[in-house]
Tab-separated table of C-alpha atoms in Angstrom:
chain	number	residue	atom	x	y	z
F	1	UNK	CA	159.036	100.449	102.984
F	2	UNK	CA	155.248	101.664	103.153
F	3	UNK	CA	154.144	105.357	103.925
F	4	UNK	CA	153.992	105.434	107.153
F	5	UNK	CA	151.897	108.279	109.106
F	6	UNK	CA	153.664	110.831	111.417
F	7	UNK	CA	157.229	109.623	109.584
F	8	UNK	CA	156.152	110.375	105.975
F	9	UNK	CA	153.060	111.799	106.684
F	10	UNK	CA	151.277	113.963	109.153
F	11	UNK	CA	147.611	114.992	109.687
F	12	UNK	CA	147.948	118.419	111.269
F	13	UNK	CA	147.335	121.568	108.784
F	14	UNK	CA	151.331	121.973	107.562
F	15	UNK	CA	153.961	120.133	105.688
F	16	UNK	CA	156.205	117.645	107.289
F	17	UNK	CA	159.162	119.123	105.551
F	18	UNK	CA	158.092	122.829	104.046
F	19	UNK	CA	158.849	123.840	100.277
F	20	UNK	CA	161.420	126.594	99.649
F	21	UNK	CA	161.429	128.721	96.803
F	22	UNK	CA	163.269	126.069	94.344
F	23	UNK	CA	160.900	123.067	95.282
F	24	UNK	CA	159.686	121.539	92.724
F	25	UNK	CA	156.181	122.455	91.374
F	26	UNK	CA	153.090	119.524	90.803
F	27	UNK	CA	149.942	120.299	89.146
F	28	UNK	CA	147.425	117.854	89.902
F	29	UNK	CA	143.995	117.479	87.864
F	30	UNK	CA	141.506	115.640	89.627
F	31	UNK	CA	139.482	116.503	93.130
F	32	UNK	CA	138.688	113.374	94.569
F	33	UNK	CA	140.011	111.287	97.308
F	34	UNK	CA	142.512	110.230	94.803
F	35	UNK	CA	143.843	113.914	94.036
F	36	UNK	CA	143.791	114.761	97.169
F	37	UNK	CA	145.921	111.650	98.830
F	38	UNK	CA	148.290	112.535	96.258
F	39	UNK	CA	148.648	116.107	97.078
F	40	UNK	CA	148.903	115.021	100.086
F	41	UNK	CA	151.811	113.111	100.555
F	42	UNK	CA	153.210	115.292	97.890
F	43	UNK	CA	153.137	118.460	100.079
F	44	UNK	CA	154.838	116.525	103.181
F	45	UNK	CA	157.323	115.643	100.962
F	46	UNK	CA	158.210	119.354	100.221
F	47	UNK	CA	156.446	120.100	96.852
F	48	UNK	CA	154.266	122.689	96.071
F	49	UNK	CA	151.097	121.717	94.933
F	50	UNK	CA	148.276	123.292	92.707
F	51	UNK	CA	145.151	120.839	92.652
F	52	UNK	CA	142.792	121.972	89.372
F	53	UNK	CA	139.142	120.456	88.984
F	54	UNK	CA	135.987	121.079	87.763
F	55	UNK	CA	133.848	120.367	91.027
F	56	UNK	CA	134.883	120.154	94.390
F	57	UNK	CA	132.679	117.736	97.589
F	58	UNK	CA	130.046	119.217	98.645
F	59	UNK	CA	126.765	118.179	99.974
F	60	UNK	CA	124.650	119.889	96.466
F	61	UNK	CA	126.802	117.895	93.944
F	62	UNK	CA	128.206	115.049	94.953
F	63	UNK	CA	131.427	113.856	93.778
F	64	UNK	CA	132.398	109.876	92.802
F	65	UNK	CA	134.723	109.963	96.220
F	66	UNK	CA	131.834	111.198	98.106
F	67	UNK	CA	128.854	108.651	96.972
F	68	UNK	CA	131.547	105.596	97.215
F	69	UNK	CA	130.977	103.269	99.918
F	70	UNK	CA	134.328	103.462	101.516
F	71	UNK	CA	134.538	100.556	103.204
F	72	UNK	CA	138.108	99.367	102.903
F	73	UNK	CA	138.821	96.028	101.286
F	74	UNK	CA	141.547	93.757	100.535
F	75	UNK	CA	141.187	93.374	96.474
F	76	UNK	CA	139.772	92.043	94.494
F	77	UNK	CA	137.206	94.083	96.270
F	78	UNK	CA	133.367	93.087	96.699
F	79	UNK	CA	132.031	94.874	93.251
F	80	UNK	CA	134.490	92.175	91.125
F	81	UNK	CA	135.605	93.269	87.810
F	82	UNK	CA	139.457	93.477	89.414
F	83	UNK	CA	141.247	90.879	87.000
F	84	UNK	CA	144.341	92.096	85.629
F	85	UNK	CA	146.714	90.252	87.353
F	86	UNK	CA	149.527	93.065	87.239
F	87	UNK	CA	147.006	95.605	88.435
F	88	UNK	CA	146.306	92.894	91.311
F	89	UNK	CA	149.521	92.776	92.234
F	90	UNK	CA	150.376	95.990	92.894
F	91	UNK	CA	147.104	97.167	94.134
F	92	UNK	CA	147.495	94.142	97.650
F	93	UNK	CA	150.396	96.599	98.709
F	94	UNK	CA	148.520	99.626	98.213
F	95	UNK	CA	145.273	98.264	99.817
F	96	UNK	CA	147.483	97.397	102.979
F	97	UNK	CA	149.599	100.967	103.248
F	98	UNK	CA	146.372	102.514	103.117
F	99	UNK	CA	144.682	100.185	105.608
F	100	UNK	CA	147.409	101.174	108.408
F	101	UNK	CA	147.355	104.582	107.406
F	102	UNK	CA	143.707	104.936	107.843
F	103	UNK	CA	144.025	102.507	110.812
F	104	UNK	CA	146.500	105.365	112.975
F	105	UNK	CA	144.156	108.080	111.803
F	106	UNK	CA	140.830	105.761	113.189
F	107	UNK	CA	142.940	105.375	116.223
F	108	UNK	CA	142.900	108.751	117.150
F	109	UNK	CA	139.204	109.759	118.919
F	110	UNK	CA	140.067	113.723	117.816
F	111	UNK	CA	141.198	112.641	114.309
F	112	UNK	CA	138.338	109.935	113.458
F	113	UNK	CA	135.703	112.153	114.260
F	114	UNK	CA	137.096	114.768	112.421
F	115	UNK	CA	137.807	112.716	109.175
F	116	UNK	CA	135.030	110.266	109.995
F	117	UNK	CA	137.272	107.337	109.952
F	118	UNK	CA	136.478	104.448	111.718
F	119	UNK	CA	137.449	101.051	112.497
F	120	UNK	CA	134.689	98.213	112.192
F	121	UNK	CA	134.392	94.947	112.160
F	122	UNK	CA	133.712	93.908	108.320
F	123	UNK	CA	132.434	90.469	107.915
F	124	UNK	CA	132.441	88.535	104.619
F	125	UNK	CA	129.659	85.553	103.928
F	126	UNK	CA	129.823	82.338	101.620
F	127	UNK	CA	127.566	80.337	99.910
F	128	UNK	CA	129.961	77.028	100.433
F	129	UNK	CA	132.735	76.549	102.875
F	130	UNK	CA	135.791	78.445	101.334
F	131	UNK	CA	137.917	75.697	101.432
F	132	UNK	CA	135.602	75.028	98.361
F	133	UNK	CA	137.125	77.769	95.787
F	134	UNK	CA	140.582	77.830	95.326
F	135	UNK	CA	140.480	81.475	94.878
F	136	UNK	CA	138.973	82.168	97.909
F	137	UNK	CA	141.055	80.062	100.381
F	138	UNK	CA	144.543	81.950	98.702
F	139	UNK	CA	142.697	85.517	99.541
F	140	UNK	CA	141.801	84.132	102.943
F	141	UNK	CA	145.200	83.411	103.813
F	142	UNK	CA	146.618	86.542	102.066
F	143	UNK	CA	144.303	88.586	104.332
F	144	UNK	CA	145.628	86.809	107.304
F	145	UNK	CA	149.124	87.400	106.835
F	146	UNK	CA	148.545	90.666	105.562
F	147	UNK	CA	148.804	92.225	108.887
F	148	UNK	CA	145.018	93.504	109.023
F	149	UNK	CA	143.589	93.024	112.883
F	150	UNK	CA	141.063	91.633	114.537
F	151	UNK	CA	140.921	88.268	112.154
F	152	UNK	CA	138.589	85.404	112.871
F	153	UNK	CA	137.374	83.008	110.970
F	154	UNK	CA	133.498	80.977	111.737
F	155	UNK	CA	130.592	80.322	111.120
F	156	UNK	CA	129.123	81.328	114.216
F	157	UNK	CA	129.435	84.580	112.843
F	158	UNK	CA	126.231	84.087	110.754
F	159	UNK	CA	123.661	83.698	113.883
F	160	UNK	CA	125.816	86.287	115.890
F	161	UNK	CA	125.039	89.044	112.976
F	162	UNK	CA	121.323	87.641	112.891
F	163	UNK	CA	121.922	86.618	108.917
F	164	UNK	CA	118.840	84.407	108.046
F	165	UNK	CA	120.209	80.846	107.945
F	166	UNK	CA	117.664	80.254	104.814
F	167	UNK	CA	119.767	82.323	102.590
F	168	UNK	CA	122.544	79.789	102.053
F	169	UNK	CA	125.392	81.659	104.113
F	170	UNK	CA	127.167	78.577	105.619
F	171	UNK	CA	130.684	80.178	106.456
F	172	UNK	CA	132.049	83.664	107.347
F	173	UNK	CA	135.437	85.506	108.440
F	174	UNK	CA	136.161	88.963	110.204
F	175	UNK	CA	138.145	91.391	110.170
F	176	UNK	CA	138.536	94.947	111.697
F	177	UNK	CA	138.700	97.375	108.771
F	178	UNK	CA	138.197	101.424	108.144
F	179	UNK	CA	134.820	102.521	107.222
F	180	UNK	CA	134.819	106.160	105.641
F	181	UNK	CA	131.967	108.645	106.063
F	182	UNK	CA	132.801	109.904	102.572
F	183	UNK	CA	131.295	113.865	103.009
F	184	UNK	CA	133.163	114.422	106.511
F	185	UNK	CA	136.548	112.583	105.091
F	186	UNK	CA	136.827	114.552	101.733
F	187	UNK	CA	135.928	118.583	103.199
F	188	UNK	CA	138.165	117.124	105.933
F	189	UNK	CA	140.664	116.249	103.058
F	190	UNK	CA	140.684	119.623	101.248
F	191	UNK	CA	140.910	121.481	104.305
F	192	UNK	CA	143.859	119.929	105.130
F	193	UNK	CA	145.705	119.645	101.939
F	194	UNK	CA	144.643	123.239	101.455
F	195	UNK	CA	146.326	124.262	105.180
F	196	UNK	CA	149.592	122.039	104.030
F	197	UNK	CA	149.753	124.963	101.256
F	198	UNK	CA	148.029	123.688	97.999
F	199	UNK	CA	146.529	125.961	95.792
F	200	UNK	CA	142.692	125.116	94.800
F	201	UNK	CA	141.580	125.892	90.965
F	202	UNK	CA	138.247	125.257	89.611
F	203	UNK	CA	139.064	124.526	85.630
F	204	UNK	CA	137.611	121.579	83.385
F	205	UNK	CA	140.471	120.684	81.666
F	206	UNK	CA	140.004	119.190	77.724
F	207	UNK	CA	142.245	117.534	75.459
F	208	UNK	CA	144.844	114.564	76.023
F	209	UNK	CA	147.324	115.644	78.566
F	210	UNK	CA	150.098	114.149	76.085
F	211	UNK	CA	149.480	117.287	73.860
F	212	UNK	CA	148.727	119.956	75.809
F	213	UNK	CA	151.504	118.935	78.629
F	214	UNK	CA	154.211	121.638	77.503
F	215	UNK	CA	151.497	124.862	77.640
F	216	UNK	CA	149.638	123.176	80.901
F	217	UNK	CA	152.827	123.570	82.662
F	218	UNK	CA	153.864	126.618	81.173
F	219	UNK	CA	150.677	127.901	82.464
F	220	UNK	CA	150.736	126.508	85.816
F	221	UNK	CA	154.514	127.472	86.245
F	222	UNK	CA	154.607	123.056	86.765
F	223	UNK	CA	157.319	120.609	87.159
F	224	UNK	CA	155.350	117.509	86.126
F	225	UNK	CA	151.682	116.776	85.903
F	226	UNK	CA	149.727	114.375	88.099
F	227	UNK	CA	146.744	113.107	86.590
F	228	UNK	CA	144.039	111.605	88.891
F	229	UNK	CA	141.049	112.566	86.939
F	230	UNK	CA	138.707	108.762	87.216
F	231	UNK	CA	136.606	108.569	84.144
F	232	UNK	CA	137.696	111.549	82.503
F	233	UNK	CA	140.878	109.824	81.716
F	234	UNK	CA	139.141	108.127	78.644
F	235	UNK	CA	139.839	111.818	77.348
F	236	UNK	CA	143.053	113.070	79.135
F	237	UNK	CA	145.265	110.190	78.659
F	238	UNK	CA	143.832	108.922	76.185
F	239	UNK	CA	142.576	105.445	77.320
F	240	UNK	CA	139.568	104.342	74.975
F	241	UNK	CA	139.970	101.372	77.954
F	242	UNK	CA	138.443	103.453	80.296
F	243	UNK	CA	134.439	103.202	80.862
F	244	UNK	CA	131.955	103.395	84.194
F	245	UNK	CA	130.192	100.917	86.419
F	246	UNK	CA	127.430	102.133	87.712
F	247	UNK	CA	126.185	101.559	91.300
F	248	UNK	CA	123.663	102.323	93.537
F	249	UNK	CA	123.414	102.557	97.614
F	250	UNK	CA	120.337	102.549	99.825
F	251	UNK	CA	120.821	104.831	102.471
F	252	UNK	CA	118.140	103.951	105.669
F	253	UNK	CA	118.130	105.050	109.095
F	254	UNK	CA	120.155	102.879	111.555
F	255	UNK	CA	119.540	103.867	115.266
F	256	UNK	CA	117.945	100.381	116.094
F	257	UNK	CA	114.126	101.898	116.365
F	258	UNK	CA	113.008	99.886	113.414
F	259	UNK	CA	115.575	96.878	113.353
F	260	UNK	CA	118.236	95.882	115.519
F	261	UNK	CA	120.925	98.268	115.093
F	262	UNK	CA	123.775	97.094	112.375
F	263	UNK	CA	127.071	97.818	113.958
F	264	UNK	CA	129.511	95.614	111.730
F	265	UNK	CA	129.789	95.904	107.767
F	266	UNK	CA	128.124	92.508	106.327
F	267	UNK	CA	129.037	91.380	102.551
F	268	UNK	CA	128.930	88.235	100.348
F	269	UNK	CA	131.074	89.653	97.532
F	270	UNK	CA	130.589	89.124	93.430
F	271	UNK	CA	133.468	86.514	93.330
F	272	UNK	CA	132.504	84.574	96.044
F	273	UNK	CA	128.849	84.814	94.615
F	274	UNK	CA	130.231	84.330	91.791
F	275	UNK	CA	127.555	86.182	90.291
F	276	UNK	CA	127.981	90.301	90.218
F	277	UNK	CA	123.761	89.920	90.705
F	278	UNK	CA	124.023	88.549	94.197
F	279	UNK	CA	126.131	91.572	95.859
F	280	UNK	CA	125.500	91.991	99.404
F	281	UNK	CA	126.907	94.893	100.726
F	282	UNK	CA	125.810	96.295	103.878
F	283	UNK	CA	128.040	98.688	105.560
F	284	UNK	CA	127.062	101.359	108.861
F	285	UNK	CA	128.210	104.752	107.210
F	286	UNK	CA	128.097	106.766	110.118
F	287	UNK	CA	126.492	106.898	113.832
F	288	UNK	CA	122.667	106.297	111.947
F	289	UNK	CA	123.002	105.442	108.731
F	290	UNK	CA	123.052	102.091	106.781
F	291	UNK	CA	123.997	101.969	103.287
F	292	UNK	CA	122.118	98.563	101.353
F	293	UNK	CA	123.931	97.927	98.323
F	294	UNK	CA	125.545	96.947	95.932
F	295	UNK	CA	125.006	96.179	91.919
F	296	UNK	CA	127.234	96.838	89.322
F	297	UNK	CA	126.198	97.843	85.605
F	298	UNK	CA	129.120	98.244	83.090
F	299	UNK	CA	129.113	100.696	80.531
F	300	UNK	CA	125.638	102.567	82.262
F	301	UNK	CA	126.696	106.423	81.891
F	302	UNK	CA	123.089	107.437	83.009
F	303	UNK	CA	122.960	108.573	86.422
F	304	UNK	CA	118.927	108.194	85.998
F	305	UNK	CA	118.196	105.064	88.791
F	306	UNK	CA	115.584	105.729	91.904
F	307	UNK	CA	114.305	103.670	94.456
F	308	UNK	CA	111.958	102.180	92.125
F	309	UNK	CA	114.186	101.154	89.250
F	310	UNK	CA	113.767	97.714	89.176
F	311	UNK	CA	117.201	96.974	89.740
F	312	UNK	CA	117.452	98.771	92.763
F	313	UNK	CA	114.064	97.167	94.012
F	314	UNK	CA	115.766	93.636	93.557
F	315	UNK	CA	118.900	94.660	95.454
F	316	UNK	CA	116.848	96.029	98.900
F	317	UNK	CA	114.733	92.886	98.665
F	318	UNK	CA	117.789	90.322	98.465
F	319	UNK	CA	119.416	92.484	101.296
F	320	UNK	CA	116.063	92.192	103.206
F	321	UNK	CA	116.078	88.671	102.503
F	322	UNK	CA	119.598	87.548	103.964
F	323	UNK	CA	118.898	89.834	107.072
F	324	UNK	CA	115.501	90.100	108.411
F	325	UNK	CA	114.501	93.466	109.884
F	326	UNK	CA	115.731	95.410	106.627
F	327	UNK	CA	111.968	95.464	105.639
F	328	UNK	CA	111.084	97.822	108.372
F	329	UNK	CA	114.195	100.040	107.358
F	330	UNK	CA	113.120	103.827	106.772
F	331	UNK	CA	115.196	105.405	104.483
F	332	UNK	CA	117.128	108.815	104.940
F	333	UNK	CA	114.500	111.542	104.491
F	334	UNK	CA	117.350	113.951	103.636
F	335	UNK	CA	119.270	111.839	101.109
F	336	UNK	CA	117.945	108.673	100.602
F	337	UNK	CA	119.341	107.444	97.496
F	338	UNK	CA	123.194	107.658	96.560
F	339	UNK	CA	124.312	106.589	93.030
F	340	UNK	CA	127.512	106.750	91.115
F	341	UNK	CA	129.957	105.415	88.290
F	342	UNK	CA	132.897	103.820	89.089
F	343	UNK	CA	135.699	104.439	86.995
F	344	UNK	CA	137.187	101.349	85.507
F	345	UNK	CA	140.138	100.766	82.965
F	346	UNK	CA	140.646	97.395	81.007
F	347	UNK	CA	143.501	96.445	82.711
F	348	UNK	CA	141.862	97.671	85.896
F	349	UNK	CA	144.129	100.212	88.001
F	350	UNK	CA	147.223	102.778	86.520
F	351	UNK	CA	149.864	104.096	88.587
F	352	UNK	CA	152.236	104.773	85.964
F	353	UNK	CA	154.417	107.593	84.100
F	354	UNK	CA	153.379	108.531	80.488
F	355	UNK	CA	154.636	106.289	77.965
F	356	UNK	CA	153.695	108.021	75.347
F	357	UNK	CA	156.336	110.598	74.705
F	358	UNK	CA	159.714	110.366	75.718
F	359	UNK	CA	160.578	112.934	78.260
F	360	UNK	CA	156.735	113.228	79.229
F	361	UNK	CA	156.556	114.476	83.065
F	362	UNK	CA	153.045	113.232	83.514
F	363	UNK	CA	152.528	110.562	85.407
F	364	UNK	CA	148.553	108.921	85.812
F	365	UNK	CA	146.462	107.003	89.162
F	366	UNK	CA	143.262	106.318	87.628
F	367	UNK	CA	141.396	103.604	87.274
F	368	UNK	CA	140.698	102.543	90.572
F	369	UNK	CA	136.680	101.261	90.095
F	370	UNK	CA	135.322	101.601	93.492
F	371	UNK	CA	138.410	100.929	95.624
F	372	UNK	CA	139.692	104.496	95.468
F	373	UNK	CA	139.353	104.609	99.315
F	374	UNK	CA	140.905	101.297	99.434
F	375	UNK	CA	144.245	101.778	97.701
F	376	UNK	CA	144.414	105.736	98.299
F	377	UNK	CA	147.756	106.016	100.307
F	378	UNK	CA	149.387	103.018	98.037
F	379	UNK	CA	148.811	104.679	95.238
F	380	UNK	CA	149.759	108.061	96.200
F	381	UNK	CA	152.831	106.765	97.756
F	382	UNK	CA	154.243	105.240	94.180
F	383	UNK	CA	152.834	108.669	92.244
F	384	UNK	CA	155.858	110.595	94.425
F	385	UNK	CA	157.928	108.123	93.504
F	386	UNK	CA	157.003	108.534	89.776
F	387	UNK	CA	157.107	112.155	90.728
F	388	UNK	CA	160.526	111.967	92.007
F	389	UNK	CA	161.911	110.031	88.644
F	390	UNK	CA	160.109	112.255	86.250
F	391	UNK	CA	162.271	114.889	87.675
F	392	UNK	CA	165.602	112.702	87.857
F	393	UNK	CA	165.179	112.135	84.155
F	394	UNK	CA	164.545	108.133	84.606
F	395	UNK	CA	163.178	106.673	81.651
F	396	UNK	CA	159.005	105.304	82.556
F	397	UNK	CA	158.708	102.236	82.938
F	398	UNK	CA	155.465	100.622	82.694
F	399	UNK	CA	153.668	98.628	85.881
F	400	UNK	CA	154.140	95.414	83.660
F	401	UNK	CA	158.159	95.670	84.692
F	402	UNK	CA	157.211	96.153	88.555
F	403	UNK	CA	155.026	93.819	89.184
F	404	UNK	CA	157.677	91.652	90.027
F	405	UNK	CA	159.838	93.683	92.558
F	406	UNK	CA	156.200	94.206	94.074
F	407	UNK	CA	155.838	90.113	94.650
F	408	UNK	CA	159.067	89.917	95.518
F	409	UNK	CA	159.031	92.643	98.174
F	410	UNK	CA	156.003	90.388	99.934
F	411	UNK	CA	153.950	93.223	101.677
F	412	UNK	CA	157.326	95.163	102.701
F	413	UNK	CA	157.744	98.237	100.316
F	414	UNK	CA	160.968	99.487	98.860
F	415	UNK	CA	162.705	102.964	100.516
F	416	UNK	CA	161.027	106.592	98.618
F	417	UNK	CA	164.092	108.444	98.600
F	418	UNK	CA	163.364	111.861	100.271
């Protein structure tokens, strides 16, 4: 069965079911959305928690979670690069559980402003009818069934959004989906995992967790380790498969003075380009803001882009191109220009115990490219149930073996034990 907010999760400032002196003890390493969500539904399920990282959000140094676009998406999400069909697999269940999760939260007027979570309508643009691509018309109908709201499929969603019809867009669906504002939703994050109880340390941890596990926990008095750490897994589980794509987001000013105002999130995604050079991603980020995106660049580590870079140059003017008004489009005076590195793995997402060493207690979620929004509550959801087994002494398993009780569930989720 899926997390479910209020029964398995609440967001008020204290545990759902509060630790007692002999609950067990999870040390997580990572900061981001991902470290969090997992702290999070870790502390309602009676753990204590102690969250270590080397930077925390804030507005001077921005973290991955924070420069993300956050605009949730049923994978393979609009960047590409999600082909592992295991990974796939599992990460459609956690893309939903996280959709209705952040879907309660949106519905909430007190709680969205607060986290900055909103529901939107987030409309998706092809170059050919889908029923051309094979690929496209089996997502289609996986979305619809999926249980997301407000579906509708037409082109008459291209004049209604005011897409230039010279651009080649000849057929669109909707959906209603949860748009993050990624600054509010992670110091809303840490202030609420830190209320539930979790203890904050600042510590860059070095070394392959697999060898320094037995002092780490010593150290943190921890049960089991919980490693959520993006890019620096390459280094602390030791996954040479791990590497960056870099992206970059336009961030203009969106209160309709200087073009009509964009109140729905408008994409043509890499696989339905089928071309990761022909991203459109164009997604309201707040009340005023517009982020223009997207490119991807594998294997970039430099974080040295500006408005100018060519690159970037070519992505405003094919944004500006498919709708018209962009050109006018000031940018953000105060922080124009967001860019990032996604943190990819070969075989795309892991949500999996150490397999390693037998008897390891850590258990990894990394990997997640840029759908860490996205999948957030899935994910977090199996790491307790990893959680839970490291503790019972259940030999890992890896995700290859689960894949199939995940198809064979459909979009319904398995009991956690409590």
């Amino acid at each position: 069965m899926p997390l479910t907010l209020w029964r398995d999760i609440s967001p008020v400032g204290q545990p759902l079911r509060w630790p007692s002196s002999k609950s067990p003890h999870v040390l997580i390493v990572g900061g981001g959305v991902t470290g969090l969500i997992s702290a999070w539904v870790l502390l309602d399920r009676g753990y204590h928690v102690t969250v270590v990282s080397s930077a925390w959000a804030s507005d001077e140094q921005r973290l991955t979670s924070q420069i993300a676009g956050a605009l949730w998406e049923f994978p393979p999400a609009v960047c590409g690069q999600h082909t592992d069909k295991i990974s796939l697999a599992h990460s459609k269940h956690w893309s939903m559980t996280a959709y209705h999760i952040w879907d309660g939260i949106a519905s909430i007027p007190t709680l969205s402003e607060a986290s900055g979570v909103r529901m939107m309508p987030s409309d998706f643009f092809f170059p050919d009818p889908v029923e051309s691509d094979k690929a496209q018309v089996n997502k289609m109908t996986e979305i619809m069934a999926s249980g997301v709201r407000g579906f509708y499929r037409g082109a008459d969603i291209i004049d209604e959004r005011g897409i230039d019809p010279s651009y080649g867009a000849v057929d669109a669906y909707e959906l209603l989906a949860p748009v993050i504002d990624t600054d509010k939703a992670m110091q809303w994050l840490m202030e609420l995992v830190e209320n539930k109880g979790a203890n904050f340390v600042t510590e860059t941890i070095h070394d392959d967790l697999v060898e320094i596990e037995d002092s780490l926990r010593a150290r943190f008095g921890a049960d089991v380790i919980v490693n959520c750490t993006g890019l620096q897994a390459q280094e602390l589980a030791g996954d040479e498969s791990v590497y960056p794509i870099r992206g970059g987001l336009i961030r203009v000013i969106n209160d309709g003075s200087d073009f009509p105002k964009v109140e729905a999130a408008l994409t043509i995604t890499a696989d339905a380009a089928h071309s990761a050079n022909e991203i459109i991603f164009l997604v309201p980020r707040n009340d005023n803001i517009l982020l223009i995106g997207g490119i991807t660049e594998p294997h970039e580590w430099n974080l040295d882009l500006t408005l100018e870079s060519p690159i970037i140059r070519r992505m405003r003017e094919r944004c500006e191109k498919f709708l018209p008004g962009l050109e006018n489009a000031r940018v953000d005076p105060d922080y124009p220009f967001a860019q990032g590195l996604r943190p990819f793995r070969g075989q795309n997402v892991r949500v999996e115990r150490e397999l390693r060493r037998t008897g390891s207690r850590i258990v990894h979620s990394y990997g997640h490219g840029g759908a860490g929004w996205s999948l957030s509550f899935g994910c977090a959801q199996d790491v307790a149930m990893l959680v839970d087994e490291a503790l019972d002494g259940i030999p890992a398993r890896p995700m290859s073996e689960t894949a199939f009780e995940r198809k064979a569930a459909g979009f319904q989720r398995p009991q956690v034990r409590h």
